[in-house]
Amino acid sequence: MIKVSKFGGSSVANSKQLKKVKNIVESDSDRKFIVTSACGKVDADDYKITDLLYLTFAHLKYGVNYLDIFSKIENKYKNLVSDLNLNIDIESELNIIKDKIKKGISEDFLVSRGEYLTAKILADYLNFEFFDAADFVSFNFDGDIDLDKSKNKFFERFNKKSKYVISGFYGVMPNNEIKVMSRGGSDITGSILANIIDADLYENWTDVDGILICDPRIVKNSKKISYISYDELREMSYMGANVLHDEAIFPVKEKNIPINIKNTNEPNDFGTMIVSNCDNYDANNKPSIITGITGRKDFYVISVKKNHISSETGILRKALKVFEELKISIESIPASVDAFCIVVEKKFIEKYQYEIVSRLKSDLETNEVNVIKDIALIAMVGRNFIQRIGLAGKIFKALGDNNINIKIINQGSDEINITIGVDNKDFEKAINCIYNHFVLNEI
Ligand code: ASP
């Protein structure tokens, strides 16, 4: 069995956390490929190394003294090395970076040093070989990962007998310059590696017990999701849940490799399994109706009414053209017989709202164009909603009984998502209501 185990920033924040990582790795001989983020925060008053590196670069760029900030980074790494009694020559490593800074360093190179140094330290501590992401993770000129090239480069260096610690978050451009991914990108490195080596499991170690059904800031003591499909997770992350980097799903999904979200502080907890089809795993459990509930506030709904709208050809195209010309992306378009709505994020539409209304009125030849503001969208993600007869009605009733007015409702064509729109002010109350009815009480 081959496992890729990726540890996030909080798992490698200090020597105490690194000891937990060592225990986890050593407790399972299948854990031969370890990917790491840069050291994260120990507690709320601490700093993430990556943030400090970005800050160092900003100081450099504007000619402001950066030494104070950089010394926080140096201290973090020096302390790790001395606390764990490691052999790595951290002074020389830091001097190389300082020399580069004096000669002119790129932002991406500087920022990548967080993962680079953390991986070097972890490799020394685990007695694994250090594998620099720059030696295999390859980007195209357009910034996408070149998976074939990355795979070829990986196997040029790979030795079956070795165990590796790999730095996350960065790779190289075709001209060999370092490029970092978007924030949280070490998840992607782990996923690419799992794809390249055909892993059986991609473990993603973090500081929570897994993915929760609802955001715990909204629903106290929300239950955890044990199994979720790749597609359900995509829906959840799109609507606001944030556990794994969005892009990390694709490389493992392509090869059907399950992802296990695990807690470094509670390694015996099962965590959450992300798989292609939950039915294969949940066979003995009664599958719950709703896998997860998530959402975002601050949308505008533009409603367009006109008699026989649904039989008028081209009307939707005319409406969408208005948005396209203003380069405004649309969230969804729920429709009924004589009306349709265009749902757009407030931040995209706020300043164009009057222009849009008047253009829709004239281009679509109707006077009934209205803007409903401050709408929150709530997505219920689950399996085979279409087969759950009367579910939409039950949702309406549950919310209605709690005086929550549903402004729009939309069921995704892939049957795994029902989205409702409520007033921003009802957002938290509605999520709690749906959770209580459909998760706690399974009505
Ligand atoms: N260190 C980077 C960040 O903080 C990447 C990662 O942690 O995955 O965003």
Short mmCIF file of C-alpha atoms and ligand atoms in Angstrom, two decimals:
data_model
loop_
_atom_site.label_atom_id
_atom_site.label_comp_id
_atom_site.label_asym_id
_atom_site.label_seq_id
_atom_site.Cartn_x
_atom_site.Cartn_y
_atom_site.Cartn_z
CA MET A 1 0.00 0.00 0.00
CA ILE A 2 1.32 3.46 -0.86
CA LYS A 3 0.19 6.47 1.12
CA VAL A 4 0.97 10.12 0.50
CA SER A 5 0.72 12.02 3.78
CA LYS A 6 0.50 15.79 3.61
CA PHE A 7 0.92 17.80 6.81
CA GLY A 8 -0.48 21.33 6.98
CA GLY A 9 1.11 24.36 8.64
CA SER A 10 -0.39 23.82 12.09
CA SER A 11 0.93 20.23 12.11
CA VAL A 12 4.50 21.50 11.75
CA ALA A 13 4.19 24.74 13.72
CA ASN A 14 6.70 23.85 16.46
CA SER A 15 8.77 20.99 17.84
CA LYS A 16 5.83 19.66 19.86
CA GLN A 17 3.78 19.30 16.68
CA LEU A 18 6.71 17.80 14.78
CA LYS A 19 6.97 15.10 17.42
CA LYS A 20 3.33 14.21 16.76
CA VAL A 21 4.10 14.06 13.04
CA LYS A 22 7.01 11.70 13.71
CA ASN A 23 4.79 9.40 15.77
CA ILE A 24 2.16 9.35 13.05
CA VAL A 25 4.66 8.63 10.29
CA GLU A 26 6.48 5.95 12.26
CA SER A 27 3.27 4.21 13.28
CA ASP A 28 2.60 3.11 9.67
CA SER A 29 5.33 1.87 7.35
CA ASP A 30 3.15 2.70 4.32
CA ARG A 31 3.74 6.39 5.00
CA LYS A 32 6.75 6.80 2.74
CA PHE A 33 5.88 10.06 0.99
CA ILE A 34 5.47 13.04 3.29
CA VAL A 35 4.52 16.44 1.87
CA THR A 36 4.75 19.46 4.12
CA SER A 37 3.50 23.03 4.29
CA ALA A 38 5.62 25.77 5.86
CA CYS A 39 5.36 26.13 9.65
CA GLY A 40 2.04 27.67 10.57
CA LYS A 41 0.76 29.29 13.74
CA VAL A 42 1.23 27.73 17.15
CA ASP A 43 -1.60 29.88 18.52
CA ALA A 44 -3.58 32.98 17.60
CA ASP A 45 -0.69 35.31 18.57
CA ASP A 46 1.83 33.50 16.41
CA TYR A 47 2.55 34.11 12.69
CA LYS A 48 2.52 31.86 9.67
CA ILE A 49 5.94 31.65 8.04
CA THR A 50 4.41 32.16 4.59
CA ASP A 51 2.76 35.39 5.74
CA LEU A 52 6.07 36.61 7.16
CA LEU A 53 7.85 35.80 3.90
CA TYR A 54 5.28 37.76 1.88
CA LEU A 55 5.70 40.61 4.36
CA THR A 56 9.49 40.47 4.04
CA PHE A 57 9.14 40.81 0.28
CA ALA A 58 6.75 43.74 0.61
CA HIS A 59 9.31 45.54 2.82
CA LEU A 60 12.07 44.82 0.33
CA LYS A 61 9.98 46.09 -2.53
CA TYR A 62 9.28 49.42 -0.85
CA GLY A 63 12.81 49.78 0.52
CA VAL A 64 11.72 49.43 4.17
CA ASN A 65 13.94 47.61 6.66
CA TYR A 66 12.94 43.95 6.61
CA LEU A 67 15.41 42.55 9.15
CA ASP A 68 13.05 42.51 12.11
CA ILE A 69 10.52 40.42 10.26
CA PHE A 70 13.10 38.16 8.73
CA SER A 71 14.62 37.51 12.15
CA LYS A 72 11.27 36.07 13.32
CA ILE A 73 11.56 33.55 10.47
CA GLU A 74 15.17 32.77 11.34
CA ASN A 75 14.31 32.24 14.99
CA LYS A 76 11.47 29.89 14.20
CA TYR A 77 13.75 27.61 12.20
CA LYS A 78 16.75 27.88 14.52
CA ASN A 79 14.54 26.95 17.49
CA LEU A 80 13.15 23.91 15.68
CA VAL A 81 16.64 22.67 14.85
CA SER A 82 17.93 23.15 18.39
CA ASP A 83 14.77 21.81 20.12
CA LEU A 84 14.93 18.63 18.05
CA ASN A 85 18.71 18.30 18.12
CA LEU A 86 19.01 18.09 14.36
CA ASN A 87 22.12 17.94 12.18
CA ILE A 88 20.94 20.27 9.46
CA ASP A 89 23.15 23.37 9.03
CA ILE A 90 20.33 25.88 9.32
CA GLU A 91 22.71 28.88 9.54
CA SER A 92 24.07 28.15 6.06
CA GLU A 93 20.60 27.62 4.65
CA LEU A 94 19.47 30.97 6.04
CA ASN A 95 22.63 32.68 4.81
CA ILE A 96 21.97 31.48 1.27
CA ILE A 97 18.55 33.13 1.42
CA LYS A 98 19.96 36.35 2.91
CA ASP A 99 22.61 36.52 0.17
CA LYS A 100 19.94 36.09 -2.47
CA ILE A 101 17.88 38.83 -0.85
CA LYS A 102 20.82 41.23 -1.12
CA LYS A 103 21.38 40.37 -4.78
CA GLY A 104 17.70 40.68 -5.71
CA ILE A 105 15.27 37.86 -5.09
CA SER A 106 11.92 37.07 -6.73
CA GLU A 107 8.83 37.08 -4.52
CA ASP A 108 7.99 33.47 -5.43
CA PHE A 109 11.47 32.22 -4.66
CA LEU A 110 11.52 33.95 -1.28
CA VAL A 111 8.05 32.75 -0.32
CA SER A 112 8.83 29.15 -1.36
CA ARG A 113 11.64 29.02 1.21
CA GLY A 114 9.06 28.41 3.97
CA GLU A 115 8.16 24.98 2.58
CA TYR A 116 11.76 24.34 1.49
CA LEU A 117 13.21 24.83 4.98
CA THR A 118 10.37 23.06 6.76
CA ALA A 119 10.74 20.03 4.49
CA LYS A 120 14.52 19.95 5.00
CA ILE A 121 14.05 20.01 8.76
CA LEU A 122 11.32 17.37 8.72
CA ALA A 123 13.41 15.10 6.46
CA ASP A 124 16.33 15.34 8.86
CA TYR A 125 14.06 14.65 11.83
CA LEU A 126 12.33 11.64 10.25
CA ASN A 127 15.53 10.37 8.69
CA PHE A 128 13.87 10.48 5.26
CA GLU A 129 15.35 11.87 2.06
CA PHE A 130 14.51 15.49 1.17
CA PHE A 131 12.92 15.82 -2.29
CA ASP A 132 12.77 19.41 -3.50
CA ALA A 133 9.46 20.16 -5.28
CA ALA A 134 11.55 22.27 -7.70
CA ASP A 135 13.06 19.03 -8.98
CA PHE A 136 9.78 17.69 -10.33
CA VAL A 137 6.66 19.87 -9.97
CA SER A 138 6.54 21.61 -13.36
CA PHE A 139 4.28 24.39 -14.62
CA ASN A 140 3.46 25.29 -18.22
CA PHE A 141 3.97 28.87 -19.33
CA ASP A 142 0.26 29.47 -18.76
CA GLY A 143 0.68 28.53 -15.09
CA ASP A 144 -1.02 25.10 -15.21
CA ILE A 145 0.70 22.02 -13.84
CA ASP A 146 2.31 19.85 -16.51
CA LEU A 147 1.52 16.46 -15.00
CA ASP A 148 3.42 14.36 -17.56
CA LYS A 149 6.59 16.40 -17.25
CA SER A 150 6.31 16.38 -13.44
CA LYS A 151 5.92 12.61 -13.49
CA ASN A 152 8.93 12.06 -15.77
CA LYS A 153 11.10 14.31 -13.64
CA PHE A 154 9.96 12.59 -10.45
CA PHE A 155 10.94 9.15 -11.71
CA GLU A 156 14.34 10.37 -12.92
CA ARG A 157 15.25 10.83 -9.30
CA PHE A 158 12.99 8.40 -7.44
CA ASN A 159 14.52 5.37 -5.72
CA LYS A 160 12.11 2.64 -4.64
CA LYS A 161 14.01 1.95 -1.45
CA SER A 162 13.89 5.52 -0.15
CA LYS A 163 11.31 7.38 1.90
CA TYR A 164 10.84 11.06 1.08
CA VAL A 165 9.83 14.41 2.53
CA ILE A 166 8.67 16.71 -0.24
CA SER A 167 8.25 20.48 0.01
CA GLY A 168 4.71 21.59 -0.89
CA PHE A 169 3.32 24.72 -2.54
CA TYR A 170 5.81 25.39 -5.33
CA GLY A 171 7.31 24.12 -8.54
CA VAL A 172 9.24 25.49 -11.51
CA MET A 173 8.33 27.24 -14.72
CA PRO A 174 9.75 25.94 -18.04
CA ASN A 175 12.73 28.30 -17.55
CA ASN A 176 13.35 26.71 -14.13
CA GLU A 177 12.29 29.77 -12.15
CA ILE A 178 10.43 28.97 -8.94
CA LYS A 179 6.70 29.62 -8.98
CA VAL A 180 4.39 29.27 -5.99
CA MET A 181 0.81 28.02 -6.19
CA SER A 182 -2.13 29.89 -4.70
CA ARG A 183 -2.40 29.95 -0.89
CA GLY A 184 -2.91 26.53 0.67
CA GLY A 185 -1.25 24.98 -2.40
CA SER A 186 0.61 22.22 -0.56
CA ASP A 187 -2.68 20.30 -0.78
CA ILE A 188 -2.20 20.37 -4.55
CA THR A 189 1.40 19.14 -4.30
CA GLY A 190 0.22 16.15 -2.26
CA SER A 191 -2.52 15.43 -4.74
CA ILE A 192 -0.17 15.65 -7.75
CA LEU A 193 2.27 13.34 -6.03
CA ALA A 194 -0.49 10.84 -5.20
CA ASN A 195 -1.45 10.85 -8.88
CA ILE A 196 2.14 10.46 -10.11
CA ILE A 197 2.95 7.50 -7.89
CA ASP A 198 -0.51 5.92 -8.11
CA ALA A 199 -1.01 6.09 -4.34
CA ASP A 200 -3.71 4.02 -2.66
CA LEU A 201 -4.55 6.81 -0.24
CA TYR A 202 -3.90 10.55 0.05
CA GLU A 203 -3.86 11.56 3.73
CA ASN A 204 -4.32 15.23 4.46
CA TRP A 205 -3.31 15.95 8.07
CA THR A 206 -4.62 19.14 9.59
CA ASP A 207 -5.90 20.46 12.93
CA VAL A 208 -9.57 19.46 12.72
CA ASP A 209 -11.22 16.04 12.99
CA GLY A 210 -12.49 16.20 9.43
CA ILE A 211 -15.08 18.06 7.43
CA LEU A 212 -18.09 19.16 9.42
CA ILE A 213 -21.64 19.13 8.10
CA CYS A 214 -21.94 22.84 8.87
CA ASP A 215 -19.54 25.64 9.67
CA PRO A 216 -19.02 25.35 13.46
CA ARG A 217 -19.20 29.13 13.74
CA ILE A 218 -22.83 28.86 12.63
CA VAL A 219 -23.94 25.52 14.08
CA LYS A 220 -22.50 24.70 17.49
CA ASN A 221 -21.22 21.13 17.80
CA SER A 222 -21.97 20.32 14.18
CA LYS A 223 -21.60 16.63 13.38
CA LYS A 224 -18.80 15.48 11.17
CA ILE A 225 -19.06 14.04 7.67
CA SER A 226 -17.58 10.53 7.56
CA TYR A 227 -17.84 9.97 3.80
CA ILE A 228 -18.28 12.56 1.09
CA SER A 229 -17.86 12.24 -2.66
CA TYR A 230 -15.43 14.36 -4.67
CA ASP A 231 -18.38 16.03 -6.40
CA GLU A 232 -20.20 16.81 -3.16
CA LEU A 233 -17.03 18.32 -1.75
CA ARG A 234 -16.63 20.50 -4.86
CA GLU A 235 -20.15 21.83 -4.29
CA MET A 236 -19.44 22.45 -0.61
CA SER A 237 -16.16 24.27 -1.25
CA TYR A 238 -17.67 26.36 -4.02
CA MET A 239 -20.37 27.53 -1.64
CA GLY A 240 -17.98 28.41 1.15
CA ALA A 241 -16.71 25.34 3.00
CA ASN A 242 -12.98 25.49 3.17
CA VAL A 243 -11.00 22.44 4.18
CA LEU A 244 -8.96 21.41 1.20
CA HIS A 245 -7.64 23.54 -1.65
CA ASP A 246 -10.21 23.49 -4.50
CA GLU A 247 -7.69 22.38 -7.07
CA ALA A 248 -6.46 19.46 -4.97
CA ILE A 249 -9.38 17.24 -5.90
CA PHE A 250 -8.72 16.84 -9.63
CA PRO A 251 -5.40 14.93 -9.69
CA VAL A 252 -6.65 12.33 -7.18
CA LYS A 253 -10.14 12.14 -8.66
CA GLU A 254 -8.62 11.26 -12.03
CA LYS A 255 -7.09 8.15 -10.48
CA ASN A 256 -9.86 7.42 -7.99
CA ILE A 257 -7.56 7.84 -4.99
CA PRO A 258 -9.46 8.46 -1.73
CA ILE A 259 -8.48 11.47 0.39
CA ASN A 260 -8.56 11.06 4.16
CA ILE A 261 -8.72 14.31 6.14
CA LYS A 262 -7.12 13.57 9.52
CA ASN A 263 -6.30 15.47 12.69
CA THR A 264 -2.62 15.50 13.72
CA ASN A 265 -3.74 16.20 17.30
CA GLU A 266 -6.21 13.27 17.33
CA PRO A 267 -4.61 10.71 15.04
CA ASN A 268 -6.96 7.89 16.06
CA ASP A 269 -10.03 9.76 14.92
CA PHE A 270 -11.34 8.35 11.63
CA GLY A 271 -11.52 11.81 10.03
CA THR A 272 -13.39 12.32 6.77
CA MET A 273 -13.00 10.15 3.68
CA ILE A 274 -13.44 11.78 0.30
CA VAL A 275 -14.19 9.12 -2.30
CA SER A 276 -15.68 8.83 -5.77
CA ASN A 277 -18.84 7.04 -4.69
CA CYS A 278 -19.97 6.96 -1.08
CA ASP A 279 -22.49 4.15 -1.67
CA ASN A 280 -19.63 1.65 -1.80
CA TYR A 281 -18.54 2.65 1.67
CA ASP A 282 -21.72 3.66 3.41
CA ALA A 283 -23.50 0.41 2.58
CA ASN A 284 -23.99 -0.55 6.21
CA ASN A 285 -24.89 2.89 7.41
CA LYS A 286 -28.21 4.46 6.70
CA PRO A 287 -27.13 7.24 4.35
CA SER A 288 -28.30 10.59 5.64
CA ILE A 289 -30.31 12.83 3.35
CA ILE A 290 -27.95 15.73 3.61
CA THR A 291 -24.18 15.39 3.49
CA GLY A 292 -23.37 19.01 4.16
CA ILE A 293 -24.94 22.46 4.46
CA THR A 294 -22.99 25.51 3.49
CA GLY A 295 -23.54 28.93 2.01
CA ARG A 296 -22.51 32.50 1.43
CA LYS A 297 -24.07 35.86 2.08
CA ASP A 298 -24.34 38.97 -0.06
CA PHE A 299 -25.98 38.20 -3.37
CA TYR A 300 -28.33 40.31 -5.49
CA VAL A 301 -31.21 38.68 -7.32
CA ILE A 302 -32.40 40.42 -10.48
CA SER A 303 -35.89 39.18 -11.22
CA VAL A 304 -37.34 39.59 -14.70
CA LYS A 305 -41.07 39.07 -15.28
CA LYS A 306 -42.93 39.05 -18.56
CA ASN A 307 -45.99 37.16 -19.70
CA HIS A 308 -45.15 33.97 -21.61
CA ILE A 309 -41.46 34.55 -20.99
CA SER A 310 -40.69 30.85 -21.23
CA SER A 311 -42.03 30.55 -24.76
CA GLU A 312 -40.21 33.64 -26.07
CA THR A 313 -37.06 32.48 -27.82
CA GLY A 314 -33.80 34.34 -27.30
CA ILE A 315 -34.93 36.28 -24.22
CA LEU A 316 -32.46 34.61 -21.90
CA ARG A 317 -29.64 35.19 -24.36
CA LYS A 318 -30.50 38.91 -24.49
CA ALA A 319 -30.45 39.11 -20.69
CA LEU A 320 -27.16 37.23 -20.37
CA LYS A 321 -25.57 39.47 -23.00
CA VAL A 322 -26.06 42.45 -20.70
CA PHE A 323 -24.09 40.71 -17.96
CA GLU A 324 -21.49 39.38 -20.35
CA GLU A 325 -20.76 42.84 -21.75
CA LEU A 326 -20.13 44.10 -18.23
CA LYS A 327 -17.98 41.01 -17.52
CA ILE A 328 -20.17 40.05 -14.56
CA SER A 329 -20.24 36.36 -13.75
CA ILE A 330 -23.59 34.84 -12.87
CA GLU A 331 -24.18 32.48 -9.98
CA SER A 332 -27.43 30.83 -11.07
CA ILE A 333 -30.60 31.42 -13.10
CA PRO A 334 -33.68 29.94 -11.41
CA ALA A 335 -36.74 30.18 -13.68
CA SER A 336 -40.52 29.77 -13.60
CA VAL A 337 -43.22 30.07 -16.28
CA ASP A 338 -43.43 33.84 -16.47
CA ALA A 339 -40.24 34.91 -14.72
CA PHE A 340 -36.59 34.18 -14.27
CA CYS A 341 -34.03 35.41 -11.80
CA ILE A 342 -30.38 36.14 -12.26
CA VAL A 343 -28.36 35.65 -9.10
CA VAL A 344 -25.09 37.57 -8.89
CA GLU A 345 -22.61 38.30 -6.13
CA LYS A 346 -23.12 41.77 -4.65
CA LYS A 347 -19.47 42.73 -5.11
CA PHE A 348 -19.75 42.21 -8.90
CA ILE A 349 -22.99 44.03 -9.47
CA GLU A 350 -23.36 46.78 -6.88
CA LYS A 351 -22.07 49.61 -9.00
CA TYR A 352 -23.80 48.50 -12.22
CA GLN A 353 -27.25 47.78 -10.83
CA TYR A 354 -29.07 50.82 -12.31
CA GLU A 355 -27.45 50.37 -15.71
CA ILE A 356 -28.38 46.68 -15.71
CA VAL A 357 -32.00 47.26 -14.76
CA SER A 358 -32.52 49.88 -17.46
CA ARG A 359 -30.82 47.76 -20.13
CA LEU A 360 -32.83 44.68 -19.21
CA LYS A 361 -36.05 46.70 -19.35
CA SER A 362 -35.31 48.02 -22.81
CA ASP A 363 -33.64 44.97 -24.36
CA LEU A 364 -36.24 42.52 -23.01
CA GLU A 365 -39.17 44.89 -23.49
CA THR A 366 -40.60 44.55 -20.01
CA ASN A 367 -41.19 46.93 -17.13
CA GLU A 368 -40.98 44.28 -14.49
CA VAL A 369 -37.33 44.10 -13.58
CA ASN A 370 -36.62 44.18 -9.86
CA VAL A 371 -33.54 43.92 -7.70
CA ILE A 372 -33.74 41.97 -4.46
CA LYS A 373 -30.74 42.82 -2.34
CA ASP A 374 -28.86 41.20 0.52
CA ILE A 375 -29.68 37.60 -0.24
CA ALA A 376 -27.77 34.67 1.24
CA LEU A 377 -27.51 31.42 -0.68
CA ILE A 378 -27.60 28.17 1.26
CA ALA A 379 -26.59 24.96 -0.47
CA MET A 380 -27.72 21.59 0.77
CA VAL A 381 -25.46 18.98 -0.66
CA GLY A 382 -26.46 15.33 -0.58
CA ARG A 383 -26.95 12.14 -2.50
CA ASN A 384 -29.70 11.67 -5.08
CA PHE A 385 -31.99 14.47 -3.97
CA ILE A 386 -34.23 13.89 -6.94
CA GLN A 387 -35.27 10.53 -5.54
CA ARG A 388 -36.32 12.08 -2.23
CA ILE A 389 -39.92 12.79 -2.98
CA GLY A 390 -41.26 15.85 -1.23
CA LEU A 391 -37.90 17.01 0.09
CA ALA A 392 -38.25 20.55 -1.28
CA GLY A 393 -41.69 20.77 0.33
CA LYS A 394 -40.29 19.64 3.68
CA ILE A 395 -37.56 22.26 3.47
CA PHE A 396 -40.15 24.96 2.71
CA LYS A 397 -42.28 23.82 5.65
CA ALA A 398 -39.40 23.65 8.11
CA LEU A 399 -38.22 27.13 7.21
CA GLY A 400 -41.74 28.53 7.02
CA ASP A 401 -42.52 27.21 10.51
CA ASN A 402 -39.52 29.22 11.68
CA ASN A 403 -40.66 32.39 9.90
CA ILE A 404 -37.94 32.21 7.31
CA ASN A 405 -39.01 33.31 3.88
CA ILE A 406 -37.41 31.51 0.94
CA LYS A 407 -36.79 33.96 -1.88
CA ILE A 408 -35.46 31.55 -4.48
CA ILE A 409 -34.94 27.82 -4.84
CA ASN A 410 -32.78 26.01 -7.36
CA GLN A 411 -31.95 22.36 -7.79
CA GLY A 412 -28.68 21.55 -9.53
CA SER A 413 -28.97 19.30 -12.59
CA ASP A 414 -26.50 16.84 -11.08
CA GLU A 415 -28.99 16.02 -8.30
CA ILE A 416 -26.54 16.59 -5.50
CA ASN A 417 -27.42 20.13 -4.62
CA ILE A 418 -30.47 22.17 -3.67
CA THR A 419 -29.80 25.85 -3.22
CA ILE A 420 -32.17 28.28 -1.54
CA GLY A 421 -31.94 32.04 -1.19
CA VAL A 422 -33.01 33.75 2.04
CA ASP A 423 -32.47 37.23 3.45
CA ASN A 424 -28.93 37.76 4.72
CA LYS A 425 -30.36 38.29 8.21
CA ASP A 426 -31.91 34.79 8.19
CA PHE A 427 -28.72 33.02 7.03
CA GLU A 428 -27.55 31.54 10.33
CA LYS A 429 -31.08 30.79 11.54
CA ALA A 430 -31.94 28.97 8.30
CA ILE A 431 -28.81 26.82 8.38
CA ASN A 432 -29.51 25.84 11.99
CA CYS A 433 -33.11 25.06 11.13
CA ILE A 434 -32.15 22.80 8.19
CA TYR A 435 -29.48 21.12 10.31
CA ASN A 436 -31.90 20.44 13.16
CA HIS A 437 -34.59 19.05 10.88
CA PHE A 438 -32.66 17.04 8.36
CA VAL A 439 -29.48 16.04 10.17
CA LEU A 440 -30.30 15.80 13.86
CA ASN A 441 -33.86 14.60 13.49
CA GLU A 442 -33.66 13.10 9.97
CA ILE A 443 -37.19 14.21 9.17
N1 ASP B 1 2.35 27.83 3.15
C1 ASP B 1 1.41 28.13 2.12
C2 ASP B 1 0.28 28.95 2.70
O1 ASP B 1 0.29 29.31 3.85
C3 ASP B 1 0.94 26.93 1.40
C4 ASP B 1 0.29 25.86 2.25
O2 ASP B 1 0.32 25.93 3.47
O3 ASP B 1 -0.28 24.95 1.68
O4 ASP B 1 -0.63 29.27 1.98
#
